[in-house]
Short mmCIF file of C-alpha atoms in Angstrom, two decimals:
data_model
loop_
_atom_site.label_atom_id
_atom_site.label_comp_id
_atom_site.label_asym_id
_atom_site.label_seq_id
_atom_site.Cartn_x
_atom_site.Cartn_y
_atom_site.Cartn_z
CA UNK A 208 14.99 7.71 9.20
CA UNK A 209 12.02 8.25 11.48
CA UNK A 210 10.18 11.57 12.26
CA UNK A 211 9.62 12.31 15.77
CA UNK A 212 6.68 10.54 16.77
CA UNK A 213 4.60 8.80 19.53
CA UNK A 214 6.57 5.64 20.46
CA UNK A 215 3.78 3.27 19.55
CA UNK A 216 3.78 4.36 15.77
CA UNK A 217 7.42 4.46 15.54
CA UNK A 218 8.08 1.18 16.79
CA UNK A 219 5.07 -0.26 14.92
CA UNK A 220 6.78 1.28 11.53
CA UNK A 221 10.11 0.04 12.28
CA UNK A 222 8.65 -3.55 12.82
CA UNK A 223 6.67 -3.25 9.64
CA UNK A 224 9.76 -2.25 7.44
CA UNK A 225 11.58 -5.07 9.33
CA UNK A 226 9.12 -7.68 8.47
CA UNK A 227 7.81 -6.68 5.19
CA UNK A 228 10.32 -6.70 2.29
CA UNK A 229 7.76 -5.39 -0.09
CA UNK A 230 7.17 -2.09 1.51
CA UNK A 231 9.39 0.69 0.23
CA UNK A 232 8.11 3.78 2.41
CA UNK A 233 5.36 4.43 4.71
CA UNK A 234 3.80 6.99 6.83
CA UNK A 235 1.28 6.72 9.94
CA UNK A 236 -0.79 9.90 10.32
CA UNK A 237 -3.80 10.87 12.51
CA UNK A 238 -7.12 12.26 11.05
CA UNK A 239 -5.98 15.64 10.93
CA UNK A 240 -2.89 14.74 8.79
CA UNK A 241 -0.62 15.16 11.47
CA UNK A 242 2.26 12.49 10.78
CA UNK A 243 3.08 10.25 13.70
CA UNK A 244 5.67 8.22 12.38
CA UNK A 245 7.48 8.04 8.66
CA UNK A 246 10.22 6.10 6.83
CA UNK A 247 10.66 9.17 4.97
CA UNK A 248 12.29 12.66 6.16
CA UNK A 249 9.63 15.25 7.60
CA UNK A 250 8.51 17.21 4.68
CA UNK A 251 8.28 14.06 2.45
CA UNK A 252 6.39 12.33 5.08
CA UNK A 253 3.91 15.01 5.18
CA UNK A 254 3.46 14.96 1.51
CA UNK A 255 2.97 11.34 1.31
CA UNK A 256 0.26 11.69 3.94
CA UNK A 257 -1.61 14.37 2.06
CA UNK A 258 -1.42 12.55 -1.18
CA UNK A 259 -3.04 9.35 0.86
CA UNK A 260 -5.65 11.68 2.06
CA UNK A 261 -6.33 13.02 -1.49
CA UNK A 262 -6.63 9.40 -2.74
CA UNK A 263 -9.19 8.59 0.29
CA UNK A 264 -11.06 11.69 -0.68
CA UNK A 265 -11.03 10.85 -4.37
CA UNK A 266 -12.09 7.38 -3.59
CA UNK A 267 -14.99 7.92 -1.52
CA UNK A 268 -16.64 9.87 -4.59
CA UNK A 269 -16.57 6.82 -6.99
CA UNK A 270 -19.58 4.94 -5.73
CA UNK A 271 -22.70 6.87 -6.06
CA UNK A 272 -24.34 5.77 -2.65
CA UNK A 273 -21.10 7.01 -1.13
CA UNK A 274 -19.78 4.92 1.59
CA UNK A 275 -16.49 5.32 3.52
CA UNK A 276 -13.44 3.68 1.71
CA UNK A 277 -11.32 2.19 4.58
CA UNK A 278 -8.53 0.67 2.64
CA UNK A 279 -7.35 0.73 -0.89
CA UNK A 280 -4.76 -0.12 -3.59
CA UNK A 281 -3.46 1.70 -6.52
CA UNK A 282 -1.50 -0.46 -8.79
CA UNK A 283 0.66 0.95 -11.35
CA UNK A 284 3.49 0.01 -13.54
CA UNK A 285 5.85 1.76 -11.10
CA UNK A 286 4.70 0.32 -7.85
CA UNK A 287 1.49 0.23 -5.61
CA UNK A 288 0.13 2.54 -3.24
CA UNK A 289 -1.68 1.12 -0.18
CA UNK A 290 -3.72 3.25 2.31
CA UNK A 291 -5.48 1.64 5.24
CA UNK A 292 -7.41 3.45 7.90
CA UNK A 293 -9.14 2.61 11.18
CA UNK A 294 -10.88 4.94 13.60
CA UNK A 295 -7.75 6.66 15.12
CA UNK A 296 -5.07 6.69 12.15
CA UNK A 297 -4.14 5.83 8.69
CA UNK A 298 -1.13 4.21 7.38
CA UNK A 299 -0.04 4.83 3.69
CA UNK A 300 2.74 2.73 1.94
CA UNK A 301 4.33 2.34 -1.27
CA UNK A 302 5.62 -1.07 -2.83
CA UNK A 303 7.37 -2.52 -5.79
CA UNK A 304 5.15 -3.55 -8.61
CA UNK A 305 3.08 -6.79 -8.43
CA UNK A 306 3.15 -6.96 -4.55
CA UNK A 307 1.62 -9.60 -2.60
CA UNK A 308 -1.79 -7.70 -2.02
CA UNK A 309 -3.24 -9.86 0.99
CA UNK A 310 0.18 -9.74 2.70
CA UNK A 311 0.56 -6.06 2.49
CA UNK A 312 -2.70 -5.32 3.68
CA UNK A 313 -2.19 -7.77 6.51
CA UNK A 314 1.09 -6.29 7.35
CA UNK A 315 -0.23 -2.56 7.24
CA UNK A 316 -3.36 -3.67 9.53
CA UNK A 317 -0.89 -4.98 12.04
CA UNK A 318 1.21 -2.02 11.95
CA UNK A 319 -2.05 0.23 12.63
CA UNK A 320 -3.16 -2.28 15.51
CA UNK A 321 0.41 -2.01 17.06
CA UNK A 322 0.44 1.69 16.56
CA UNK A 323 -2.73 1.89 18.73
CA UNK A 324 -1.17 0.18 21.54
CA UNK A 325 0.28 2.41 24.26
CA UNK A 326 3.81 1.60 25.50
CA UNK A 327 3.61 -0.42 28.80
CA UNK A 328 4.60 1.68 31.67
CA UNK A 329 7.93 0.48 33.40
CA UNK A 330 6.98 -1.56 36.51
CA UNK A 331 8.82 -0.16 39.48
CA UNK A 332 9.38 -2.40 42.30
CA UNK A 333 9.08 -0.68 45.86
CA UNK A 334 12.10 -0.85 47.96
CA UNK A 335 11.29 -2.43 50.98
CA UNK A 336 11.81 -0.23 54.07
CA UNK A 337 14.77 -1.40 56.43
CA UNK A 338 12.23 -1.49 59.44
CA UNK A 339 9.77 -3.67 57.79
CA UNK B 405 10.28 -32.47 -48.95
CA UNK B 406 9.19 -28.81 -49.68
CA UNK B 407 5.74 -29.59 -48.18
CA UNK B 408 7.85 -30.85 -44.88
CA UNK B 409 9.92 -27.65 -44.81
CA UNK B 410 6.82 -25.41 -45.58
CA UNK B 411 5.24 -27.07 -42.63
CA UNK B 412 8.13 -26.49 -40.20
CA UNK B 413 8.52 -22.88 -41.34
CA UNK B 414 4.72 -22.57 -40.54
CA UNK B 415 5.49 -23.95 -37.03
CA UNK B 416 8.38 -21.98 -36.28
CA UNK B 417 6.36 -18.86 -37.36
CA UNK B 418 3.29 -19.94 -34.90
CA UNK B 419 5.87 -20.40 -32.00
CA UNK B 420 7.66 -16.98 -32.51
CA UNK B 421 4.25 -15.05 -32.74
CA UNK B 422 2.95 -16.99 -29.31
CA UNK B 423 6.40 -16.08 -27.57
CA UNK B 424 5.88 -12.45 -28.80
CA UNK B 425 2.44 -12.37 -27.59
CA UNK B 426 3.22 -13.64 -24.06
CA UNK B 427 6.36 -11.38 -23.64
CA UNK B 428 4.17 -8.49 -24.57
CA UNK B 429 1.44 -9.37 -22.11
CA UNK B 430 3.96 -9.91 -19.32
CA UNK B 431 5.73 -6.60 -20.23
CA UNK B 432 2.55 -4.77 -19.69
CA UNK B 433 1.26 -4.68 -16.21
CA UNK B 434 -2.48 -4.04 -16.09
CA UNK B 435 -2.94 -1.02 -13.91
CA UNK B 436 -5.99 -0.82 -11.54
CA UNK B 437 -7.45 0.54 -8.35
CA UNK B 438 -9.13 -1.60 -5.72
CA UNK B 439 -11.51 0.00 -3.26
CA UNK B 440 -12.68 -1.81 -0.05
CA UNK B 441 -15.34 -0.14 1.79
CA UNK B 442 -16.44 -0.38 5.58
CA UNK B 443 -19.52 -2.39 4.69
CA UNK B 444 -17.29 -4.96 3.34
CA UNK B 445 -17.99 -4.49 -0.24
CA UNK B 446 -15.11 -3.98 -2.72
CA UNK B 447 -15.00 -2.08 -6.06
CA UNK B 448 -12.09 -2.90 -8.87
CA UNK B 449 -11.48 -0.09 -11.39
CA UNK B 450 -9.61 -1.28 -14.24
CA UNK B 451 -7.22 0.85 -16.28
CA UNK B 452 -8.97 2.60 -18.98
CA UNK B 453 -12.14 3.30 -17.06
CA UNK B 454 -13.12 7.01 -16.36
CA UNK B 455 -13.27 6.39 -12.58
CA UNK B 456 -9.98 4.79 -12.56
CA UNK B 457 -8.10 7.54 -14.21
CA UNK B 458 -8.00 10.23 -11.64
CA UNK B 459 -7.31 7.76 -8.95
CA UNK B 460 -4.22 6.09 -11.07
CA UNK B 461 -2.91 9.72 -11.50
CA UNK B 462 -2.98 10.35 -7.95
CA UNK B 463 -1.38 7.05 -7.26
CA UNK B 464 1.62 7.94 -9.62
CA UNK B 465 1.83 11.29 -7.89
CA UNK B 466 1.95 9.53 -4.47
CA UNK B 467 4.54 7.24 -5.63
CA UNK B 468 6.64 10.13 -6.90
CA UNK B 469 6.07 11.74 -3.58
CA UNK B 470 7.45 8.94 -1.61
CA UNK B 471 10.78 8.34 -3.75
#
């Protein structure tokens, strides 16, 4: 079930779930943590977004020189967590154990790219006036 | 005859030990954390390292949150 969200993120997440058989659940959220789209119910989606932000924060402290982490994978025996972020939003996803890492990252980046696209405005044709 | 039987028993023992080793290796998935930085560099933290432990714990919490 999708949470209420901008059309771009919801459609992108729908496409992701349709395309990727490895992704179990995913959430797209903004820099302030606000959920734009989720495969989970509202509260669970927000919790997944919070945990993903915690992961990014913890990851940024790993290297002494710092440096921003823009994608990560935590691989456990129960499954994997993927987080990918760009300038505008972040996507976090969970998968089954031993996923095809490159493929999942590719799908998540595509989803972020699609989410950034604003829905095209509907073209309206001007009616010809009778006198013209 | 006895020597041949002993040899066969030895071979069977080695085969069983090899099978157990392979099964054990396949059953235990190695846990890890891979971090990709904006500058294009990548750090892989293996299970058992001090840096990996908190991230793996957070990862498990995240998986539970998403169930």
